[in-house]
Amino acid sequence: MTAKRFADHKPDHSQYPENERRRLRARPSLASAIGEAVKMNFVQNFCAALEPMLRRVVNEEVQRELRRITQSNTMSNSLHINALEPSTLQLKFRKNLSLPIYTGTKILDEDGNPLEIYLFDVRKNQESTISCAFKLQLVVIDGDFPCIERNTWTKDEFEKNIVKERNGKRPLLAGDVIVTMRDGVVSVGDIEITDNSSWIRSRKFRIAARVVQGETSGYVIHEAVTEAFTVKDHRGELYKKHHPPMLGDDVWRLEKIGKDGAFHKKLAANDIKTVQDFLKHLVVNEAKLRKILGLGMSDKMWEVTIKHARNCVLDCKLYISRGHDHTIFLNQICQVVKAVINGETFIGKELLSLNKVMLQKFVHEAYLNWNSLEVIDGTLIDTDPLLTQGVNYGGSSPIPQ
């Protein structure tokens, strides 16, 4: 109790002057001095105990962050190195394009089927695949793409040769320009080019397929590029040549004979309006046909025209011309495939033994009366299928089939 009273006792300074009283009040008491000492000791002990723990926590966090940064840099460097390595994977078009190509017309391969793109491993020289599906983009590039011959190019070189549409025009390539490749192959649906190729320096386009950015992490896949080709306006399709020509085609569908041109008008004036008419004249009287076309058609042009005409596909239809002592069977262009003369039958090479002047006379008579001849299905008579080539007696060679 005595101690408590001592601790709680406050000295009386009233008997001192004011200045002295202020000085005495500012002096700390013994109790407050002891309290401050205890507090300081506690803080020092607490800090001494806390410091190792704080150091350990900070050190662990710093080490964890350093490991994360190191791993991130390692992965980034690895991907960068992979990106710099030459690609062994390449996209390829399965077949060449069907030419010619016209604006607004579906682009197909040379067999008339949709374009097919597949993945190829250059190092192994075989088709390849990767486990993930990824998207491809089809674009148009310049026909004079400078790196196509060496089949190597950088991404920047490829990008610089992409051809964009002209101002105010539709996108140059329209349709299914984004496709998904699965198991290393994809078939392209409907795609078409909307503008002709005459406005760029090379006057030719190529179609290319590339992987959409970010679709194949870890893989570098080279682009696929087609052969160079010209794109003509759709209205030009109305005047294009047919390969092969058909018998019923207008004669101007043949090479070197332009629609409403000089050769077309000369042929029409001589009632030669179709490819069949042209071929019949070629078989019966080649010299006359050559004269009709005149000197304006050079020998080189003539060879091109008749070569194209001879690619025409014939069917099994036969025409029968009957006379007093003979019956001859002709194909659709006036070639003899069978003859019965005085009751004796001649087929194939046997026809070569007949008198050429006589047989030529029979052929000419049949030609003049063509519309009145009997028409039958050639598969119903006993002729060799190869005989549809027939035998000519008008100065031209048989049409190859």
mmCIF file of C-alpha atoms in Angstrom:
data_model
loop_
_atom_site.group_PDB
_atom_site.id
_atom_site.type_symbol
_atom_site.label_atom_id
_atom_site.label_comp_id
_atom_site.label_asym_id
_atom_site.label_seq_id
_atom_site.Cartn_x
_atom_site.Cartn_y
_atom_site.Cartn_z
ATOM 1 C CA MET A 1 0.000 0.000 0.000
ATOM 2 C CA THR A 2 2.880 2.259 0.922
ATOM 3 C CA ALA A 3 4.457 1.622 -2.511
ATOM 4 C CA LYS A 4 1.224 2.341 -4.301
ATOM 5 C CA ARG A 5 0.762 5.557 -2.445
ATOM 6 C CA PHE A 6 4.347 6.448 -3.273
ATOM 7 C CA ALA A 7 3.786 5.779 -6.909
ATOM 8 C CA ASP A 8 0.576 7.737 -6.984
ATOM 9 C CA HIS A 9 1.923 10.634 -4.947
ATOM 10 C CA LYS A 10 2.317 13.832 -6.868
ATOM 11 C CA PRO A 11 4.708 16.402 -5.412
ATOM 12 C CA ASP A 12 3.354 19.807 -4.491
ATOM 13 C CA HIS A 13 5.230 22.574 -6.331
ATOM 14 C CA SER A 14 2.955 25.423 -5.292
ATOM 15 C CA GLN A 15 5.534 26.944 -3.031
ATOM 16 C CA TYR A 16 7.926 27.483 -5.977
ATOM 17 C CA PRO A 17 7.861 30.446 -8.362
ATOM 18 C CA GLU A 18 6.035 30.047 -11.705
ATOM 19 C CA ASN A 19 9.147 29.525 -13.778
ATOM 20 C CA GLU A 20 10.395 26.855 -11.470
ATOM 21 C CA ARG A 21 6.998 25.214 -11.368
ATOM 22 C CA ARG A 22 6.955 24.926 -15.198
ATOM 23 C CA ARG A 23 10.422 23.424 -15.186
ATOM 24 C CA LEU A 24 9.505 20.874 -12.533
ATOM 25 C CA ARG A 25 6.293 19.900 -14.375
ATOM 26 C CA ALA A 26 8.233 19.264 -17.618
ATOM 27 C CA ARG A 27 10.634 16.877 -15.853
ATOM 28 C CA PRO A 28 9.403 13.236 -16.315
ATOM 29 C CA SER A 29 8.319 11.386 -13.281
ATOM 30 C CA LEU A 30 9.973 8.195 -12.129
ATOM 31 C CA ALA A 31 6.876 6.176 -13.093
ATOM 32 C CA SER A 32 6.735 7.517 -16.619
ATOM 33 C CA ALA A 33 10.445 6.930 -17.059
ATOM 34 C CA ILE A 34 10.076 3.316 -15.984
ATOM 35 C CA GLY A 35 7.046 2.893 -18.330
ATOM 36 C CA GLU A 36 8.969 4.256 -21.295
ATOM 37 C CA ALA A 37 11.876 1.969 -20.553
ATOM 38 C CA VAL A 38 9.595 -1.051 -20.441
ATOM 39 C CA LYS A 39 7.979 -0.083 -23.758
ATOM 40 C CA MET A 40 11.298 0.369 -25.513
ATOM 41 C CA ASN A 41 12.533 -2.948 -24.286
ATOM 42 C CA PHE A 42 9.381 -4.673 -25.555
ATOM 43 C CA VAL A 43 9.650 -3.127 -29.018
ATOM 44 C CA GLN A 44 13.308 -4.056 -29.318
ATOM 45 C CA ASN A 45 12.608 -7.646 -28.278
ATOM 46 C CA PHE A 46 9.628 -7.869 -30.671
ATOM 47 C CA CYS A 47 11.620 -6.544 -33.610
ATOM 48 C CA ALA A 48 14.486 -8.860 -32.847
ATOM 49 C CA ALA A 49 12.096 -11.829 -32.883
ATOM 50 C CA LEU A 50 10.212 -10.657 -36.035
ATOM 51 C CA GLU A 51 13.242 -9.838 -38.197
ATOM 52 C CA PRO A 52 14.303 -13.453 -39.049
ATOM 53 C CA MET A 53 10.768 -14.391 -39.980
ATOM 54 C CA LEU A 54 10.394 -11.349 -42.260
ATOM 55 C CA ARG A 55 13.736 -12.036 -43.894
ATOM 56 C CA ARG A 56 12.699 -15.652 -44.621
ATOM 57 C CA VAL A 57 9.317 -14.666 -46.137
ATOM 58 C CA VAL A 58 10.847 -11.946 -48.323
ATOM 59 C CA ASN A 59 13.620 -14.269 -49.481
ATOM 60 C CA GLU A 60 11.145 -16.996 -50.459
ATOM 61 C CA GLU A 61 9.009 -14.543 -52.449
ATOM 62 C CA VAL A 62 12.028 -13.120 -54.238
ATOM 63 C CA GLN A 63 13.281 -16.605 -55.158
ATOM 64 C CA ARG A 64 9.836 -17.637 -56.444
ATOM 65 C CA GLU A 65 9.582 -14.560 -58.687
ATOM 66 C CA LEU A 66 13.084 -15.092 -60.067
ATOM 67 C CA ARG A 67 12.242 -18.688 -60.982
ATOM 68 C CA ARG A 68 9.057 -17.565 -62.770
ATOM 69 C CA ILE A 69 10.900 -14.948 -64.811
ATOM 70 C CA THR A 70 13.657 -17.418 -65.715
ATOM 71 C CA GLN A 71 11.169 -20.061 -66.910
ATOM 72 C CA SER A 72 9.227 -17.489 -68.937
ATOM 73 C CA ASN A 73 12.387 -16.277 -70.671
ATOM 74 C CA THR A 74 13.502 -19.833 -71.385
ATOM 75 C CA MET A 75 10.154 -20.706 -73.014
ATOM 76 C CA SER A 76 10.151 -17.497 -75.024
ATOM 77 C CA ASN A 77 13.678 -18.141 -76.272
ATOM 78 C CA SER A 78 12.768 -21.716 -77.168
ATOM 79 C CA LEU A 79 9.779 -20.616 -79.238
ATOM 80 C CA HIS A 80 11.881 -17.936 -80.892
ATOM 81 C CA ILE A 81 14.556 -20.458 -81.835
ATOM 82 C CA ASN A 82 11.926 -22.826 -83.236
ATOM 83 C CA ALA A 83 10.465 -20.013 -85.286
ATOM 84 C CA LEU A 84 13.857 -19.329 -86.831
ATOM 85 C CA GLU A 85 14.440 -22.940 -87.813
ATOM 86 C CA PRO A 86 13.588 -23.877 -91.429
ATOM 87 C CA SER A 87 10.148 -25.446 -91.648
ATOM 88 C CA THR A 88 9.933 -29.091 -92.615
ATOM 89 C CA LEU A 89 6.126 -28.909 -92.884
ATOM 90 C CA GLN A 90 4.498 -27.394 -95.932
ATOM 91 C CA LEU A 91 0.980 -26.968 -97.246
ATOM 92 C CA LYS A 92 0.415 -28.169 -100.812
ATOM 93 C CA PHE A 93 -2.396 -28.138 -103.340
ATOM 94 C CA ARG A 94 -3.216 -31.681 -104.433
ATOM 95 C CA LYS A 95 -3.650 -30.866 -108.141
ATOM 96 C CA ASN A 96 -3.283 -28.008 -110.584
ATOM 97 C CA LEU A 97 -6.147 -25.644 -111.298
ATOM 98 C CA SER A 98 -8.683 -26.041 -114.061
ATOM 99 C CA LEU A 99 -7.918 -23.347 -116.632
ATOM 100 C CA PRO A 100 -8.935 -20.875 -117.920
ATOM 101 C CA ILE A 101 -10.395 -19.057 -114.924
ATOM 102 C CA TYR A 102 -13.099 -16.395 -115.228
ATOM 103 C CA THR A 103 -14.326 -13.850 -112.710
ATOM 104 C CA GLY A 104 -17.238 -15.033 -110.589
ATOM 105 C CA THR A 105 -16.725 -18.674 -111.589
ATOM 106 C CA LYS A 106 -16.047 -21.439 -109.059
ATOM 107 C CA ILE A 107 -12.381 -22.408 -109.001
ATOM 108 C CA LEU A 108 -11.820 -26.167 -109.377
ATOM 109 C CA ASP A 109 -8.867 -28.488 -109.889
ATOM 110 C CA GLU A 110 -7.883 -29.966 -113.243
ATOM 111 C CA ASP A 111 -10.284 -32.895 -112.716
ATOM 112 C CA GLY A 112 -13.240 -30.596 -112.064
ATOM 113 C CA ASN A 113 -13.257 -31.244 -108.299
ATOM 114 C CA PRO A 114 -12.962 -28.790 -105.367
ATOM 115 C CA LEU A 115 -9.411 -27.797 -104.493
ATOM 116 C CA GLU A 116 -7.726 -29.997 -101.888
ATOM 117 C CA ILE A 117 -4.868 -28.915 -99.631
ATOM 118 C CA TYR A 118 -2.716 -31.354 -97.696
ATOM 119 C CA LEU A 119 0.182 -31.215 -95.240
ATOM 120 C CA PHE A 120 3.557 -32.415 -96.505
ATOM 121 C CA ASP A 121 6.748 -33.227 -94.575
ATOM 122 C CA VAL A 122 9.608 -32.055 -96.785
ATOM 123 C CA ARG A 123 12.282 -33.830 -94.759
ATOM 124 C CA LYS A 124 10.512 -37.215 -94.894
ATOM 125 C CA ASN A 125 9.156 -36.584 -98.420
ATOM 126 C CA GLN A 126 5.677 -37.784 -97.490
ATOM 127 C CA GLU A 127 2.267 -36.546 -96.445
ATOM 128 C CA SER A 128 2.020 -35.664 -92.794
ATOM 129 C CA THR A 129 -0.443 -34.645 -90.105
ATOM 130 C CA ILE A 130 -0.512 -32.974 -86.705
ATOM 131 C CA SER A 131 -2.872 -33.792 -83.879
ATOM 132 C CA CYS A 132 -4.655 -30.456 -83.653
ATOM 133 C CA ALA A 133 -7.129 -28.975 -86.133
ATOM 134 C CA PHE A 134 -6.197 -25.520 -87.369
ATOM 135 C CA LYS A 135 -7.557 -22.867 -89.699
ATOM 136 C CA LEU A 136 -6.150 -21.908 -93.105
ATOM 137 C CA GLN A 137 -6.703 -18.702 -95.018
ATOM 138 C CA LEU A 138 -6.735 -18.537 -98.806
ATOM 139 C CA VAL A 139 -5.369 -15.385 -100.420
ATOM 140 C CA VAL A 140 -4.379 -14.132 -103.867
ATOM 141 C CA ILE A 141 -0.716 -13.374 -104.508
ATOM 142 C CA ASP A 142 1.133 -11.873 -107.450
ATOM 143 C CA GLY A 143 1.810 -14.202 -110.368
ATOM 144 C CA ASP A 144 5.424 -13.017 -110.375
ATOM 145 C CA PHE A 145 5.978 -14.001 -106.748
ATOM 146 C CA PRO A 146 9.799 -13.817 -106.888
ATOM 147 C CA CYS A 147 10.586 -16.663 -104.503
ATOM 148 C CA ILE A 148 8.381 -19.348 -106.037
ATOM 149 C CA GLU A 149 11.172 -20.923 -108.070
ATOM 150 C CA ARG A 150 13.335 -21.697 -105.084
ATOM 151 C CA ASN A 151 10.279 -22.649 -103.020
ATOM 152 C CA THR A 152 11.566 -20.711 -100.001
ATOM 153 C CA TRP A 153 10.461 -17.332 -98.789
ATOM 154 C CA THR A 154 10.106 -15.381 -95.588
ATOM 155 C CA LYS A 155 6.879 -14.305 -93.980
ATOM 156 C CA ASP A 156 7.560 -10.700 -94.973
ATOM 157 C CA GLU A 157 8.192 -11.662 -98.624
ATOM 158 C CA PHE A 158 4.928 -13.562 -98.694
ATOM 159 C CA GLU A 159 2.977 -10.710 -97.100
ATOM 160 C CA LYS A 160 4.359 -8.156 -99.554
ATOM 161 C CA ASN A 161 3.101 -10.188 -102.526
ATOM 162 C CA ILE A 162 -0.504 -10.567 -101.361
ATOM 163 C CA VAL A 163 -2.771 -8.825 -103.874
ATOM 164 C CA LYS A 164 -5.629 -6.769 -102.446
ATOM 165 C CA GLU A 165 -8.750 -5.662 -104.274
ATOM 166 C CA ARG A 166 -8.788 -2.421 -106.217
ATOM 167 C CA ASN A 167 -10.402 0.631 -104.643
ATOM 168 C CA GLY A 168 -14.174 0.370 -104.709
ATOM 169 C CA LYS A 169 -14.108 -3.317 -105.643
ATOM 170 C CA ARG A 170 -15.295 -6.380 -103.755
ATOM 171 C CA PRO A 171 -12.736 -8.536 -101.887
ATOM 172 C CA LEU A 172 -10.546 -10.102 -104.564
ATOM 173 C CA LEU A 173 -11.112 -13.663 -103.331
ATOM 174 C CA ALA A 174 -14.654 -14.516 -102.245
ATOM 175 C CA GLY A 175 -16.320 -17.588 -100.776
ATOM 176 C CA ASP A 176 -14.863 -20.116 -98.337
ATOM 177 C CA VAL A 177 -11.569 -18.301 -97.813
ATOM 178 C CA ILE A 178 -11.200 -19.684 -94.246
ATOM 179 C CA VAL A 179 -11.170 -23.502 -93.943
ATOM 180 C CA THR A 180 -10.267 -25.915 -91.138
ATOM 181 C CA MET A 181 -7.612 -28.557 -91.738
ATOM 182 C CA ARG A 182 -8.038 -31.815 -89.834
ATOM 183 C CA ASP A 183 -5.751 -34.842 -90.022
ATOM 184 C CA GLY A 184 -3.522 -33.031 -92.495
ATOM 185 C CA VAL A 185 -6.055 -32.484 -95.297
ATOM 186 C CA VAL A 186 -8.904 -30.132 -96.192
ATOM 187 C CA SER A 187 -11.207 -29.671 -99.179
ATOM 188 C CA VAL A 188 -11.966 -26.084 -100.205
ATOM 189 C CA GLY A 189 -15.595 -25.259 -100.911
ATOM 190 C CA ASP A 190 -16.788 -22.502 -103.223
ATOM 191 C CA ILE A 191 -14.174 -19.855 -103.935
ATOM 192 C CA GLU A 192 -14.059 -17.391 -106.794
ATOM 193 C CA ILE A 193 -11.988 -14.437 -107.932
ATOM 194 C CA THR A 194 -14.029 -11.281 -108.396
ATOM 195 C CA ASP A 195 -11.726 -9.244 -110.637
ATOM 196 C CA ASN A 196 -9.593 -9.901 -113.699
ATOM 197 C CA SER A 197 -5.803 -9.963 -113.501
ATOM 198 C CA SER A 198 -5.060 -7.447 -116.252
ATOM 199 C CA TRP A 199 -4.464 -4.511 -113.869
ATOM 200 C CA ILE A 200 -1.321 -5.805 -112.162
ATOM 201 C CA ARG A 201 2.112 -5.787 -113.805
ATOM 202 C CA SER A 202 2.434 -9.566 -114.171
ATOM 203 C CA ARG A 203 -1.177 -9.873 -115.400
ATOM 204 C CA LYS A 204 -1.354 -13.129 -113.473
ATOM 205 C CA PHE A 205 -2.475 -14.310 -110.060
ATOM 206 C CA ARG A 206 -1.666 -17.253 -107.839
ATOM 207 C CA ILE A 207 -3.809 -18.676 -105.053
ATOM 208 C CA ALA A 208 -2.022 -19.345 -101.767
ATOM 209 C CA ALA A 209 -3.025 -20.993 -98.505
ATOM 210 C CA ARG A 210 -1.471 -20.044 -95.168
ATOM 211 C CA VAL A 211 -2.033 -20.940 -91.523
ATOM 212 C CA VAL A 212 -4.066 -18.362 -89.622
ATOM 213 C CA GLN A 213 -1.805 -16.660 -87.060
ATOM 214 C CA GLY A 214 -1.851 -18.314 -83.642
ATOM 215 C CA GLU A 215 -3.477 -21.536 -84.847
ATOM 216 C CA THR A 216 -0.433 -23.839 -84.606
ATOM 217 C CA SER A 217 1.614 -22.926 -81.549
ATOM 218 C CA GLY A 218 5.015 -24.602 -81.751
ATOM 219 C CA TYR A 219 4.712 -25.491 -85.473
ATOM 220 C CA VAL A 220 6.089 -23.571 -88.435
ATOM 221 C CA ILE A 221 4.170 -24.480 -91.615
ATOM 222 C CA HIS A 222 5.148 -23.164 -95.036
ATOM 223 C CA GLU A 223 2.451 -21.735 -97.307
ATOM 224 C CA ALA A 224 0.995 -23.524 -100.361
ATOM 225 C CA VAL A 225 1.062 -21.697 -103.707
ATOM 226 C CA THR A 226 -0.559 -22.630 -107.036
ATOM 227 C CA GLU A 227 0.791 -22.109 -110.521
ATOM 228 C CA ALA A 228 0.371 -18.635 -112.051
ATOM 229 C CA PHE A 229 -2.787 -18.065 -114.106
ATOM 230 C CA THR A 230 -4.688 -15.350 -115.938
ATOM 231 C CA VAL A 231 -8.180 -14.366 -114.827
ATOM 232 C CA LYS A 232 -10.515 -13.135 -117.551
ATOM 233 C CA ASP A 233 -13.778 -11.260 -117.184
ATOM 234 C CA HIS A 234 -16.852 -13.465 -116.941
ATOM 235 C CA ARG A 235 -18.254 -12.082 -120.159
ATOM 236 C CA GLY A 236 -15.233 -13.648 -121.907
ATOM 237 C CA GLU A 237 -16.558 -17.079 -120.960
ATOM 238 C CA LEU A 238 -19.245 -16.608 -123.588
ATOM 239 C CA TYR A 239 -16.501 -16.704 -126.215
ATOM 240 C CA LYS A 240 -14.189 -19.329 -124.758
ATOM 241 C CA LYS A 241 -13.100 -22.419 -126.656
ATOM 242 C CA HIS A 242 -14.272 -25.865 -125.606
ATOM 243 C CA HIS A 243 -11.759 -28.578 -124.777
ATOM 244 C CA PRO A 244 -12.614 -30.986 -126.202
ATOM 245 C CA PRO A 245 -15.129 -29.505 -128.635
ATOM 246 C CA MET A 246 -18.504 -31.157 -129.095
ATOM 247 C CA LEU A 247 -20.044 -32.003 -132.454
ATOM 248 C CA GLY A 248 -22.930 -29.597 -131.904
ATOM 249 C CA ASP A 249 -20.704 -26.670 -130.860
ATOM 250 C CA ASP A 250 -20.671 -23.587 -133.026
ATOM 251 C CA VAL A 251 -17.672 -23.715 -135.333
ATOM 252 C CA TRP A 252 -16.146 -20.593 -133.729
ATOM 253 C CA ARG A 253 -15.526 -22.687 -130.600
ATOM 254 C CA LEU A 254 -12.517 -24.078 -132.499
ATOM 255 C CA GLU A 255 -9.116 -22.513 -131.937
ATOM 256 C CA LYS A 256 -8.155 -19.675 -134.306
ATOM 257 C CA ILE A 257 -11.763 -19.160 -135.416
ATOM 258 C CA GLY A 258 -13.150 -16.084 -133.653
ATOM 259 C CA LYS A 259 -16.846 -15.473 -133.188
ATOM 260 C CA ASP A 260 -18.129 -13.204 -135.978
ATOM 261 C CA GLY A 261 -14.587 -12.983 -137.308
ATOM 262 C CA ALA A 262 -13.455 -13.366 -140.932
ATOM 263 C CA PHE A 263 -13.008 -17.168 -140.753
ATOM 264 C CA HIS A 264 -16.356 -17.611 -139.011
ATOM 265 C CA LYS A 265 -18.130 -15.616 -141.721
ATOM 266 C CA LYS A 266 -16.420 -17.542 -144.536
ATOM 267 C CA LEU A 267 -17.418 -20.888 -143.042
ATOM 268 C CA ALA A 268 -20.989 -19.748 -142.410
ATOM 269 C CA ALA A 269 -21.263 -18.607 -146.030
ATOM 270 C CA ASN A 270 -20.476 -22.202 -147.057
ATOM 271 C CA ASP A 271 -23.041 -23.667 -144.621
ATOM 272 C CA ILE A 272 -20.341 -24.834 -142.194
ATOM 273 C CA LYS A 273 -21.913 -23.812 -138.902
ATOM 274 C CA THR A 274 -20.975 -26.492 -136.394
ATOM 275 C CA VAL A 275 -17.903 -28.489 -135.425
ATOM 276 C CA GLN A 276 -19.564 -31.531 -137.018
ATOM 277 C CA ASP A 277 -19.967 -29.624 -140.302
ATOM 278 C CA PHE A 278 -16.300 -28.641 -140.148
ATOM 279 C CA LEU A 279 -15.133 -32.219 -139.547
ATOM 280 C CA LYS A 280 -17.332 -33.621 -142.324
ATOM 281 C CA HIS A 281 -15.786 -31.166 -144.783
ATOM 282 C CA LEU A 282 -12.338 -32.054 -143.447
ATOM 283 C CA VAL A 283 -12.985 -35.751 -144.206
ATOM 284 C CA VAL A 284 -14.753 -35.348 -147.554
ATOM 285 C CA ASN A 285 -12.721 -32.545 -149.124
ATOM 286 C CA GLU A 286 -9.921 -31.106 -147.012
ATOM 287 C CA ALA A 287 -8.501 -29.075 -149.890
ATOM 288 C CA LYS A 288 -11.803 -27.262 -150.414
ATOM 289 C CA LEU A 289 -12.113 -26.487 -146.692
ATOM 290 C CA ARG A 290 -8.580 -25.067 -146.676
ATOM 291 C CA LYS A 291 -9.434 -22.892 -149.665
ATOM 292 C CA ILE A 292 -12.603 -21.587 -147.982
ATOM 293 C CA LEU A 293 -10.569 -20.266 -145.050
ATOM 294 C CA GLY A 294 -8.154 -18.637 -147.468
ATOM 295 C CA LEU A 295 -4.646 -17.250 -147.182
ATOM 296 C CA GLY A 296 -5.540 -15.309 -144.029
ATOM 297 C CA MET A 297 -5.224 -18.553 -142.098
ATOM 298 C CA SER A 298 -1.560 -19.517 -142.062
ATOM 299 C CA ASP A 299 -0.406 -23.124 -142.179
ATOM 300 C CA LYS A 300 0.453 -22.934 -138.470
ATOM 301 C CA MET A 301 -3.022 -21.652 -137.598
ATOM 302 C CA TRP A 302 -4.575 -24.352 -139.785
ATOM 303 C CA GLU A 303 -2.705 -27.084 -137.920
ATOM 304 C CA VAL A 304 -3.862 -25.692 -134.582
ATOM 305 C CA THR A 305 -7.491 -25.568 -135.752
ATOM 306 C CA ILE A 306 -7.684 -29.080 -137.180
ATOM 307 C CA LYS A 307 -5.800 -30.523 -134.199
ATOM 308 C CA HIS A 308 -8.392 -28.996 -131.892
ATOM 309 C CA ALA A 309 -11.250 -30.238 -134.093
ATOM 310 C CA ARG A 310 -9.884 -33.779 -134.136
ATOM 311 C CA ASN A 311 -10.131 -33.922 -130.349
ATOM 312 C CA CYS A 312 -13.893 -34.000 -130.723
ATOM 313 C CA VAL A 313 -15.470 -37.037 -129.049
ATOM 314 C CA LEU A 314 -17.730 -39.198 -131.236
ATOM 315 C CA ASP A 315 -20.439 -41.551 -130.033
ATOM 316 C CA CYS A 316 -21.636 -44.813 -131.577
ATOM 317 C CA LYS A 317 -24.205 -43.316 -133.903
ATOM 318 C CA LEU A 318 -23.846 -44.591 -137.510
ATOM 319 C CA TYR A 319 -25.313 -43.399 -140.806
ATOM 320 C CA ILE A 320 -26.252 -45.863 -143.574
ATOM 321 C CA SER A 321 -26.015 -44.963 -147.245
ATOM 322 C CA ARG A 322 -27.490 -47.528 -149.676
ATOM 323 C CA GLY A 323 -26.867 -47.867 -153.406
ATOM 324 C CA HIS A 324 -27.628 -50.342 -156.209
ATOM 325 C CA ASP A 325 -24.839 -52.735 -155.285
ATOM 326 C CA HIS A 326 -23.454 -51.325 -152.077
ATOM 327 C CA THR A 327 -24.228 -50.284 -148.498
ATOM 328 C CA ILE A 328 -21.757 -48.207 -146.506
ATOM 329 C CA PHE A 329 -21.783 -47.312 -142.813
ATOM 330 C CA LEU A 330 -20.339 -43.962 -141.791
ATOM 331 C CA ASN A 331 -19.691 -42.350 -138.418
ATOM 332 C CA GLN A 332 -20.861 -38.841 -137.539
ATOM 333 C CA ILE A 333 -18.139 -37.088 -139.507
ATOM 334 C CA CYS A 334 -18.426 -39.094 -142.722
ATOM 335 C CA GLN A 335 -15.677 -41.652 -142.079
ATOM 336 C CA VAL A 336 -16.411 -45.169 -143.411
ATOM 337 C CA VAL A 337 -16.469 -47.843 -140.700
ATOM 338 C CA LYS A 338 -18.040 -50.685 -142.711
ATOM 339 C CA ALA A 339 -18.936 -51.411 -146.352
ATOM 340 C CA VAL A 340 -20.957 -54.135 -148.042
ATOM 341 C CA ILE A 341 -20.208 -54.249 -151.790
ATOM 342 C CA ASN A 342 -21.732 -56.892 -154.054
ATOM 343 C CA GLY A 343 -22.604 -58.902 -150.957
ATOM 344 C CA GLU A 344 -19.054 -58.884 -149.566
ATOM 345 C CA THR A 345 -18.414 -57.184 -146.223
ATOM 346 C CA PHE A 346 -15.364 -55.065 -145.504
ATOM 347 C CA ILE A 347 -14.516 -53.860 -141.983
ATOM 348 C CA GLY A 348 -11.543 -52.029 -140.527
ATOM 349 C CA LYS A 349 -8.286 -52.533 -142.399
ATOM 350 C CA GLU A 350 -10.114 -54.540 -145.029
ATOM 351 C CA LEU A 351 -11.529 -51.243 -146.289
ATOM 352 C CA LEU A 352 -8.041 -50.254 -147.434
ATOM 353 C CA SER A 353 -8.175 -52.939 -150.112
ATOM 354 C CA LEU A 354 -11.170 -51.287 -151.825
ATOM 355 C CA ASN A 355 -10.860 -49.021 -154.822
ATOM 356 C CA LYS A 356 -10.316 -45.586 -153.303
ATOM 357 C CA VAL A 357 -11.912 -43.648 -156.155
ATOM 358 C CA MET A 358 -15.029 -45.824 -155.987
ATOM 359 C CA LEU A 359 -15.335 -45.546 -152.207
ATOM 360 C CA GLN A 360 -14.721 -41.813 -152.304
ATOM 361 C CA LYS A 361 -17.612 -41.500 -154.745
ATOM 362 C CA PHE A 362 -19.872 -43.401 -152.336
ATOM 363 C CA VAL A 363 -18.774 -41.123 -149.458
ATOM 364 C CA HIS A 364 -19.459 -37.987 -151.501
ATOM 365 C CA GLU A 365 -22.955 -39.231 -152.381
ATOM 366 C CA ALA A 366 -23.627 -39.940 -148.707
ATOM 367 C CA TYR A 367 -22.433 -36.468 -147.751
ATOM 368 C CA LEU A 368 -24.763 -34.794 -150.253
ATOM 369 C CA ASN A 369 -27.719 -36.786 -148.944
ATOM 370 C CA TRP A 370 -26.722 -36.677 -145.288
ATOM 371 C CA ASN A 371 -30.075 -35.568 -143.887
ATOM 372 C CA SER A 372 -31.877 -38.435 -145.571
ATOM 373 C CA LEU A 373 -29.561 -41.233 -144.400
ATOM 374 C CA GLU A 374 -30.769 -43.949 -142.030
ATOM 375 C CA VAL A 375 -29.345 -43.531 -138.511
ATOM 376 C CA ILE A 376 -28.680 -46.513 -136.240
ATOM 377 C CA ASP A 377 -26.910 -47.316 -132.977
ATOM 378 C CA GLY A 378 -23.463 -48.575 -133.937
ATOM 379 C CA THR A 379 -23.260 -50.873 -130.906
ATOM 380 C CA LEU A 380 -25.939 -53.088 -132.451
ATOM 381 C CA ILE A 381 -23.857 -54.161 -135.463
ATOM 382 C CA ASP A 382 -20.825 -56.429 -135.612
ATOM 383 C CA THR A 383 -18.087 -53.813 -135.868
ATOM 384 C CA ASP A 384 -14.923 -53.553 -133.865
ATOM 385 C CA PRO A 385 -15.194 -50.671 -131.321
ATOM 386 C CA LEU A 386 -11.962 -49.250 -132.738
ATOM 387 C CA LEU A 387 -13.646 -48.735 -136.063
ATOM 388 C CA THR A 388 -15.287 -45.572 -134.853
ATOM 389 C CA GLN A 389 -12.115 -43.918 -136.114
ATOM 390 C CA GLY A 390 -13.212 -44.822 -139.610
ATOM 391 C CA VAL A 391 -11.321 -44.571 -142.879
ATOM 392 C CA ASN A 392 -10.992 -41.376 -144.895
ATOM 393 C CA TYR A 393 -10.970 -41.050 -148.613
ATOM 394 C CA GLY A 394 -11.066 -37.304 -148.795
ATOM 395 C CA GLY A 395 -7.428 -36.447 -148.157
ATOM 396 C CA SER A 396 -7.285 -36.167 -144.361
ATOM 397 C CA SER A 397 -6.071 -38.524 -141.694
ATOM 398 C CA PRO A 398 -8.374 -40.381 -139.303
ATOM 399 C CA ILE A 399 -9.506 -38.485 -136.225
ATOM 400 C CA PRO A 400 -7.747 -39.833 -133.128
ATOM 401 C CA GLN A 401 -10.009 -40.875 -130.276
#
